[in-house]
Short mmCIF file of C-alpha atoms in Angstrom, two decimals:
data_model
loop_
_atom_site.label_atom_id
_atom_site.label_comp_id
_atom_site.label_asym_id
_atom_site.label_seq_id
_atom_site.Cartn_x
_atom_site.Cartn_y
_atom_site.Cartn_z
CA MET A 1 -25.05 27.70 -36.85
CA ALA A 2 -21.44 28.84 -36.62
CA VAL A 3 -20.41 31.01 -33.70
CA ILE A 4 -17.33 33.20 -33.56
CA SER A 5 -15.03 32.20 -30.71
CA SER A 6 -14.69 34.85 -28.03
CA ASP A 7 -13.25 35.39 -24.59
CA PRO A 8 -16.35 35.30 -22.36
CA LEU A 9 -16.16 36.56 -18.80
CA VAL A 10 -16.22 33.19 -17.12
CA ASN A 11 -12.88 32.97 -15.33
CA SER A 12 -12.81 33.54 -11.57
CA SER A 13 -10.23 36.29 -12.10
CA ASP A 14 -12.88 38.21 -14.02
CA ILE A 15 -15.42 38.13 -11.17
CA SER A 16 -14.97 39.90 -7.83
CA ILE A 17 -17.56 39.51 -5.08
CA ILE A 18 -17.41 41.68 -1.99
CA ILE A 19 -19.53 41.19 1.13
CA ASP A 20 -20.47 44.20 3.28
CA ASP A 21 -17.89 46.34 1.47
CA LYS A 22 -14.95 44.52 3.11
CA GLU A 23 -14.97 40.71 2.81
CA THR A 24 -14.01 39.12 -0.51
CA ILE A 25 -15.08 35.63 -1.50
CA SER A 26 -14.26 33.22 -4.31
CA THR A 27 -17.11 31.84 -6.37
CA ILE A 28 -17.19 28.74 -8.54
CA ASP A 29 -20.08 30.00 -10.68
CA LEU A 30 -22.32 33.02 -11.18
CA LYS A 31 -25.71 33.50 -12.85
CA TYR A 32 -27.88 36.57 -13.34
CA SER A 33 -31.57 36.71 -14.17
CA HIS A 34 -33.41 39.95 -14.84
CA ARG A 35 -36.99 40.78 -15.81
CA ILE A 36 -38.78 44.06 -16.43
CA ASN A 37 -40.07 45.97 -13.39
CA ALA A 38 -38.42 43.53 -10.99
CA ALA A 39 -35.24 42.98 -9.02
CA ARG A 40 -32.27 41.42 -10.74
CA ILE A 41 -31.23 38.13 -9.16
CA ALA A 42 -27.65 36.94 -8.70
CA GLU A 43 -26.99 33.28 -7.93
CA PHE A 44 -23.57 31.88 -7.09
CA SER A 45 -21.83 29.11 -5.18
CA VAL A 46 -18.88 29.16 -2.78
CA ASN A 47 -16.76 26.11 -2.15
CA SER A 48 -15.34 26.71 1.32
CA LEU A 49 -16.73 26.91 4.83
CA GLU A 50 -14.91 30.21 5.39
CA ASP A 51 -16.60 31.88 2.42
CA SER A 52 -20.00 30.38 3.24
CA LEU A 53 -19.89 31.93 6.71
CA LYS A 54 -19.33 35.37 5.16
CA CYS A 55 -22.52 34.99 3.10
CA ARG A 56 -25.04 35.73 5.81
CA ILE A 57 -28.66 36.48 4.96
CA GLY A 58 -29.17 40.25 4.85
CA ALA A 59 -25.55 41.03 3.98
CA LYS A 60 -24.77 43.56 1.27
CA ILE A 61 -23.18 42.06 -1.82
CA THR A 62 -21.27 43.84 -4.59
CA VAL A 63 -20.33 41.98 -7.77
CA PHE A 64 -17.83 43.29 -10.31
CA VAL A 65 -17.46 41.55 -13.64
CA GLY A 66 -14.65 42.53 -15.95
CA ARG A 67 -11.07 41.96 -16.86
CA VAL A 68 -9.92 44.73 -14.52
CA PRO A 69 -10.53 43.93 -10.83
CA PRO A 70 -11.73 46.64 -8.40
CA ASN A 71 -9.04 49.05 -7.23
CA ILE A 72 -8.84 52.56 -5.85
CA ASN A 73 -9.47 53.97 -9.34
CA SER A 74 -12.74 52.07 -9.59
CA MET A 75 -14.15 53.41 -6.34
CA THR A 76 -15.65 56.71 -5.31
CA ASN A 77 -13.97 59.04 -2.85
CA ASP A 78 -15.42 56.87 -0.10
CA ALA A 79 -13.16 53.82 -0.30
CA THR A 80 -15.86 51.60 1.23
CA ASN A 81 -18.42 52.50 -1.43
CA PHE A 82 -17.52 50.38 -4.42
CA GLY A 83 -18.40 50.53 -8.03
CA TYR A 84 -20.04 53.81 -8.91
CA SER A 85 -17.33 54.87 -11.37
CA TYR A 86 -16.51 51.34 -12.52
CA THR A 87 -19.70 50.39 -14.27
CA ASN A 88 -21.13 48.15 -16.87
CA HIS A 89 -24.36 46.18 -17.07
CA TYR A 90 -22.81 43.17 -15.31
CA HIS A 91 -22.04 45.07 -12.09
CA PHE A 92 -24.45 44.31 -9.27
CA GLN A 93 -25.33 45.51 -5.79
CA GLY A 94 -27.92 43.91 -3.58
CA ILE A 95 -28.79 41.86 -0.53
CA ILE A 96 -28.32 38.17 0.16
CA ARG A 97 -31.79 36.68 0.56
CA GLN A 98 -31.19 32.92 0.57
CA VAL A 99 -28.30 30.66 1.60
CA THR A 100 -28.40 26.90 1.09
CA PRO A 101 -25.50 25.04 2.78
CA THR A 102 -23.66 22.36 0.77
CA PRO A 103 -21.08 19.81 1.97
CA ASN A 104 -18.22 22.14 1.01
CA GLY A 105 -19.78 25.60 1.09
CA ALA A 106 -23.11 27.15 0.08
CA ASN A 107 -25.39 28.18 -2.76
CA VAL A 108 -26.34 31.84 -2.44
CA ILE A 109 -29.13 33.94 -3.97
CA ALA A 110 -29.09 37.75 -3.81
CA TYR A 111 -31.58 40.35 -5.08
CA ASP A 112 -30.88 43.93 -6.03
CA TYR A 113 -32.37 46.82 -4.06
CA ILE A 114 -35.71 46.81 -5.89
CA SER A 115 -36.44 43.94 -3.50
CA LEU A 116 -36.39 46.50 -0.66
CA LEU A 117 -39.16 48.43 -2.41
CA LYS A 118 -41.22 45.23 -2.56
CA THR A 119 -40.80 44.54 1.17
CA SER A 120 -40.96 48.17 2.30
CA GLN A 121 -43.14 49.42 5.09
CA ILE A 122 -46.71 50.17 4.09
CA GLU A 123 -46.94 53.82 3.07
CA GLU A 124 -50.02 56.02 2.86
CA PHE A 125 -50.13 57.74 -0.50
CA LYS A 126 -52.48 60.67 0.06
CA PRO A 127 -54.50 62.27 -2.76
CA GLU A 128 -53.03 65.70 -2.06
CA ASP A 129 -49.51 64.28 -2.53
CA VAL A 130 -50.30 62.28 -5.67
CA ILE A 131 -53.10 63.67 -7.85
CA GLY A 132 -51.92 66.05 -10.56
CA ARG A 133 -48.24 65.11 -10.34
CA ASP A 134 -46.26 63.61 -13.20
CA LEU A 135 -46.04 59.81 -12.86
CA PHE A 136 -42.29 59.92 -13.48
CA THR A 137 -41.67 62.11 -10.43
CA LEU A 138 -43.98 59.96 -8.31
CA ILE A 139 -41.99 56.85 -9.24
CA ALA A 140 -38.70 58.63 -8.54
CA ASP A 141 -39.89 59.73 -5.10
CA ALA A 142 -41.14 56.24 -4.21
CA ALA A 143 -37.85 54.63 -5.30
CA ASN A 144 -35.76 57.15 -3.36
CA ILE A 145 -34.49 55.09 -0.44
CA GLU A 146 -31.01 55.11 1.09
CA GLN A 147 -29.76 52.08 -0.84
CA ILE A 148 -30.94 53.22 -4.29
CA ASP A 149 -29.38 55.96 -6.40
CA THR A 150 -32.15 58.04 -7.99
CA SER A 151 -30.03 61.10 -8.78
CA ASN A 152 -30.46 60.61 -12.55
CA LEU A 153 -34.27 60.63 -12.37
CA VAL A 154 -35.05 64.15 -13.57
CA GLY A 155 -37.79 65.39 -15.88
CA GLY A 156 -41.14 63.77 -16.58
CA ILE A 157 -43.19 61.77 -19.09
CA GLY A 158 -46.14 64.15 -19.52
CA ILE A 159 -48.73 61.89 -17.89
CA ASP A 160 -50.23 63.23 -14.66
CA ALA A 161 -51.79 61.14 -11.92
CA THR A 162 -55.60 61.10 -11.74
CA ALA A 163 -58.03 59.74 -9.19
CA GLU A 164 -59.14 57.05 -11.67
CA MET A 165 -55.65 55.48 -11.66
CA GLY A 166 -56.12 54.13 -8.13
CA LEU A 167 -52.74 55.32 -6.90
CA THR A 168 -53.79 56.52 -3.45
CA GLY A 169 -54.15 54.56 -0.24
CA LEU A 170 -51.99 52.13 1.71
CA LYS A 171 -49.35 50.36 -0.38
CA THR A 172 -45.75 49.22 -0.40
CA ARG A 173 -43.41 51.40 -2.43
CA LYS A 174 -43.21 48.82 -5.21
CA GLU A 175 -47.00 48.39 -5.37
CA PHE A 176 -47.29 52.14 -5.85
CA ILE A 177 -44.52 52.21 -8.48
CA ASP A 178 -46.10 49.32 -10.40
CA LEU A 179 -49.45 51.13 -10.51
CA CYS A 180 -47.72 54.26 -11.82
CA ILE A 181 -45.93 52.19 -14.48
CA ALA A 182 -49.20 50.49 -15.50
CA ASN A 183 -50.65 53.94 -16.19
CA SER A 184 -47.53 55.28 -17.94
CA VAL A 185 -48.84 54.39 -21.38
CA SER A 186 -49.77 56.59 -24.31
CA VAL A 187 -50.61 56.05 -27.97
CA ALA A 188 -48.54 57.56 -30.77
CA THR A 189 -50.03 58.17 -34.22
CA ASP A 190 -47.29 60.02 -36.14
CA SER A 191 -47.37 58.56 -39.66
CA SER A 192 -43.75 59.62 -40.25
CA LYS A 193 -42.56 57.29 -37.45
CA TYR A 194 -45.03 54.39 -37.51
CA PHE A 195 -46.64 52.03 -40.00
CA ASP A 196 -49.76 51.43 -37.86
CA ALA A 197 -52.39 53.93 -36.70
CA ILE A 198 -52.19 52.86 -33.03
CA ASN A 199 -48.73 52.50 -31.46
CA PRO A 200 -48.40 52.08 -27.68
CA VAL A 201 -45.55 53.97 -26.00
CA TYR A 202 -44.81 52.91 -22.44
CA TYR A 203 -42.28 52.95 -19.61
CA GLN A 204 -40.53 50.31 -17.53
CA TYR A 205 -38.02 50.40 -14.70
CA ALA A 206 -34.97 48.47 -13.56
CA ILE A 207 -31.65 48.71 -11.79
CA LYS A 208 -29.44 47.98 -14.77
CA THR A 209 -26.08 48.45 -13.07
CA ASN A 210 -24.90 48.82 -9.46
CA ASN A 211 -27.68 50.54 -7.50
CA VAL A 212 -28.79 53.08 -10.12
CA PHE A 213 -32.58 53.12 -10.64
CA ASP A 214 -33.65 53.76 -14.22
CA ILE A 215 -37.05 54.57 -15.75
CA TYR A 216 -36.82 54.01 -19.47
CA LYS A 217 -39.12 54.62 -22.40
CA LEU A 218 -40.12 51.91 -24.88
CA ASP A 219 -41.43 52.87 -28.29
CA PRO A 220 -41.17 49.50 -30.06
CA ASP A 221 -43.09 50.39 -33.23
CA ASN A 222 -41.00 53.45 -34.04
CA VAL A 223 -39.25 52.89 -37.37
CA ASN A 224 -36.30 55.01 -36.17
CA ASN A 225 -35.27 52.60 -33.40
CA LYS A 226 -31.61 51.60 -33.63
CA PRO A 227 -30.82 48.02 -32.56
CA VAL A 228 -27.74 47.34 -30.43
CA LEU A 229 -27.55 43.83 -31.87
CA SER A 230 -28.66 42.21 -35.13
CA VAL A 231 -29.01 38.43 -35.41
CA SER A 232 -30.42 35.94 -37.87
CA LEU A 233 -30.68 32.19 -38.26
CA ASP A 234 -27.52 32.09 -40.38
CA SER A 235 -25.48 34.75 -38.55
CA ASN A 236 -22.33 33.89 -36.58
CA ASN A 237 -23.11 35.97 -33.49
CA ALA A 238 -25.86 33.82 -31.94
CA TYR A 239 -25.89 30.25 -30.68
CA ASP A 240 -29.65 29.82 -31.00
CA ILE A 241 -32.77 31.78 -31.99
CA SER A 242 -36.13 30.44 -30.80
CA PRO A 243 -39.28 32.26 -32.00
CA THR A 244 -42.66 31.93 -30.33
CA ILE A 245 -45.72 32.84 -32.37
CA ASP A 246 -49.03 32.85 -30.52
CA THR A 247 -52.54 34.30 -30.76
CA GLN A 248 -53.00 35.28 -27.11
CA ARG A 249 -53.22 38.96 -28.03
CA LEU A 250 -54.82 38.50 -31.45
CA ILE A 251 -58.12 40.32 -32.09
CA ASN A 252 -59.88 40.06 -35.44
CA SER A 253 -63.45 40.75 -34.29
CA LEU A 254 -63.98 43.70 -31.96
CA THR A 255 -67.34 44.78 -30.54
CA VAL A 256 -67.53 48.21 -28.91
CA GLU A 257 -70.51 48.99 -26.67
CA ASN A 258 -71.83 52.19 -25.13
CA GLN A 259 -74.70 51.17 -22.84
CA LYS A 260 -75.76 54.74 -22.09
CA ILE A 261 -76.78 55.45 -25.68
CA GLY A 262 -77.48 51.85 -26.65
CA LEU A 263 -74.78 51.72 -29.32
CA ILE A 264 -73.14 48.44 -30.37
CA PHE A 265 -70.61 48.32 -33.19
CA THR A 266 -68.62 45.32 -34.43
CA HIS A 267 -65.68 45.39 -36.82
CA ASN A 268 -64.32 42.17 -38.36
CA ASP A 269 -61.08 41.50 -40.22
CA ASN A 270 -62.29 38.77 -42.56
CA SER A 271 -58.81 37.99 -43.88
CA SER A 272 -57.49 37.33 -40.38
CA ILE A 273 -60.60 35.35 -39.44
CA SER A 274 -60.19 33.07 -42.44
CA GLN A 275 -56.54 32.44 -41.55
CA TYR A 276 -56.66 32.14 -37.76
CA GLY A 277 -60.32 31.67 -36.90
CA VAL A 278 -62.52 34.12 -35.02
CA VAL A 279 -60.88 35.76 -31.98
CA SER A 280 -63.41 38.24 -30.59
CA ASN A 281 -63.28 40.86 -27.87
CA LEU A 282 -65.93 43.04 -26.21
CA VAL A 283 -65.04 46.45 -24.81
CA SER A 284 -67.07 49.31 -23.37
CA THR A 285 -66.63 53.01 -23.94
CA ASN A 286 -68.12 56.34 -22.90
CA GLU A 287 -67.49 57.76 -26.38
CA THR A 288 -70.78 58.82 -28.02
CA ARG A 289 -69.58 59.75 -31.51
CA ARG A 290 -70.22 56.78 -33.79
CA GLU A 291 -67.57 57.80 -36.31
CA VAL A 292 -64.90 57.86 -33.57
CA ILE A 293 -65.99 54.43 -32.29
CA GLU A 294 -65.92 52.93 -35.78
CA THR A 295 -62.50 54.39 -36.57
CA THR A 296 -61.03 53.25 -33.25
CA ALA A 297 -62.40 49.73 -33.66
CA PHE A 298 -60.93 49.52 -37.16
CA GLU A 299 -57.51 50.74 -35.97
CA ILE A 300 -57.37 48.35 -33.00
CA VAL A 301 -58.31 45.34 -35.11
CA SER A 302 -55.79 46.38 -37.77
CA ARG A 303 -53.11 46.57 -35.07
CA PHE A 304 -53.84 43.20 -33.47
CA SER A 305 -55.15 41.00 -36.28
CA LYS A 306 -51.86 39.09 -36.53
CA PRO A 307 -50.14 36.79 -34.00
CA THR A 308 -47.65 38.09 -31.44
CA ILE A 309 -43.98 37.37 -32.09
CA LYS A 310 -41.50 36.75 -29.28
CA TYR A 311 -37.93 35.51 -29.41
CA GLU A 312 -35.36 33.92 -27.17
CA VAL A 313 -31.84 34.57 -28.46
CA GLN A 314 -28.77 32.87 -26.99
CA ILE A 315 -25.51 34.76 -27.41
CA SER A 316 -22.02 34.98 -25.93
CA ASN A 317 -21.32 36.96 -22.74
CA GLU A 318 -18.65 38.92 -24.56
CA ASN A 319 -20.93 41.96 -24.70
CA ALA A 320 -23.36 42.99 -21.98
CA TYR A 321 -26.85 44.20 -22.88
CA CYS A 322 -29.59 45.64 -20.71
CA LEU A 323 -33.38 45.69 -20.51
CA GLY A 324 -35.05 48.06 -22.92
CA GLN A 325 -32.40 47.93 -25.63
CA TYR A 326 -33.54 46.86 -29.11
CA VAL A 327 -32.46 43.75 -30.98
CA SER A 328 -33.10 43.14 -34.67
CA VAL A 329 -34.00 39.52 -35.46
CA THR A 330 -34.40 38.13 -38.96
CA SER A 331 -36.04 34.74 -39.49
CA ASN A 332 -37.48 32.93 -42.46
CA ILE A 333 -40.88 32.78 -40.72
CA VAL A 334 -41.68 36.43 -40.03
CA GLY A 335 -38.87 38.35 -41.67
CA GLU A 336 -37.13 41.15 -39.79
CA ARG A 337 -38.44 42.45 -36.47
CA THR A 338 -36.86 44.90 -34.03
CA LEU A 339 -37.98 44.14 -30.48
CA PRO A 340 -36.99 45.34 -27.01
CA ILE A 341 -35.16 43.15 -24.50
CA GLN A 342 -37.64 42.13 -21.79
CA GLY A 343 -35.58 39.49 -19.99
CA ILE A 344 -31.93 38.54 -19.56
CA ASN A 345 -30.42 35.31 -18.20
CA THR A 346 -26.62 35.23 -18.00
CA ASP A 347 -24.54 32.20 -17.03
CA PHE A 348 -20.88 33.01 -16.47
CA SER A 349 -20.00 29.31 -16.16
CA THR A 350 -21.02 28.61 -19.75
CA GLY A 351 -20.26 32.08 -21.09
CA LYS A 352 -23.76 32.41 -22.58
CA THR A 353 -26.65 34.86 -22.22
CA LYS A 354 -30.29 34.31 -23.18
CA LEU A 355 -32.19 37.42 -24.25
CA THR A 356 -35.99 37.40 -24.19
CA LEU A 357 -37.47 39.81 -26.74
CA GLY A 358 -41.05 41.01 -26.94
CA GLU A 359 -43.53 43.85 -26.50
CA LYS A 360 -45.88 44.96 -23.75
CA GLU A 361 -49.25 43.27 -24.10
CA LEU A 362 -52.03 45.85 -23.88
CA SER A 363 -55.67 44.79 -23.91
CA ALA A 364 -58.21 46.25 -26.32
CA GLN A 365 -59.98 47.85 -23.33
CA GLU A 366 -56.76 49.63 -22.36
CA LEU A 367 -56.33 50.90 -25.92
CA ILE A 368 -59.93 52.11 -26.08
CA ARG A 369 -59.29 54.08 -22.89
CA LEU A 370 -56.13 55.61 -24.32
CA VAL A 371 -57.42 56.63 -27.74
CA ARG A 372 -60.94 57.77 -26.93
#
């Protein structure tokens, strides 16, 4: 497909790397990789012994990407604290975690500060400090370390911690945050916003720029979502579009069981079964009302009786996108779908970015728990 020529940010003059807020280095390449609920990774190479010696393991690294290099106007009042007012999604702060020497320099891998939450000291999360509090505020408190800016994390999501969530006990900060995120799921049923009866709404987290921690809401089935990018197989703004269609999440025969009252109910979608074969699932529930069980089984099967669609879209680096934004993809296989960005791989040497698009995969048991 044709691609419009652009001016991608691949020249060394567009990339500034600063070590420990004072030492600058020259890089011959730079790559980013970013996934949901995980640290962003920056990989680059230096081509001199002098620069390789600056890249010590544990050093702070700040990366600016843009056509305007860092200057006093792009810093805060503290001249050693770079980047807070000079931001876009390509700007990065983190810690060097791996250095591999080469004949002329070194290959370097750095992780953003979410990596510090993963390797944090073991904390005791006591029931009296956790139960009954909004999960959003619990995540914000756990992410609030010296290196991470959590000043924008205000408000809540309306889901309070319960004993059944398993949030208490000894855990690293990231283990605690991941458990909170796993429980930050609800089901929306507003017919004015959704085509289906069951529509998961959930939250994810990331450091999207500099050291600013973000908790963001995903509501992928909402018809009012506005995409930041629209691509198709014959558009001129994408190098490649690769769909993946699989049945890993497909359910067309659901059996719901309540052992206490001896109730077993099975709902089949015969149209889906004839097309894709039987894909069954067994879930348990404490619900005793048969009409509620039957309705829920019907709604879950209706929601998941078709294959899951994922995309990988390769575009130019001319514009930076971030996790959680929506992209509209049109293909001759499945038509138009608007999906959230769940992964980003950016290569500044080639001037290309690969976006991974998809939805959170909830099990039928999780949905039963949410809608009962």
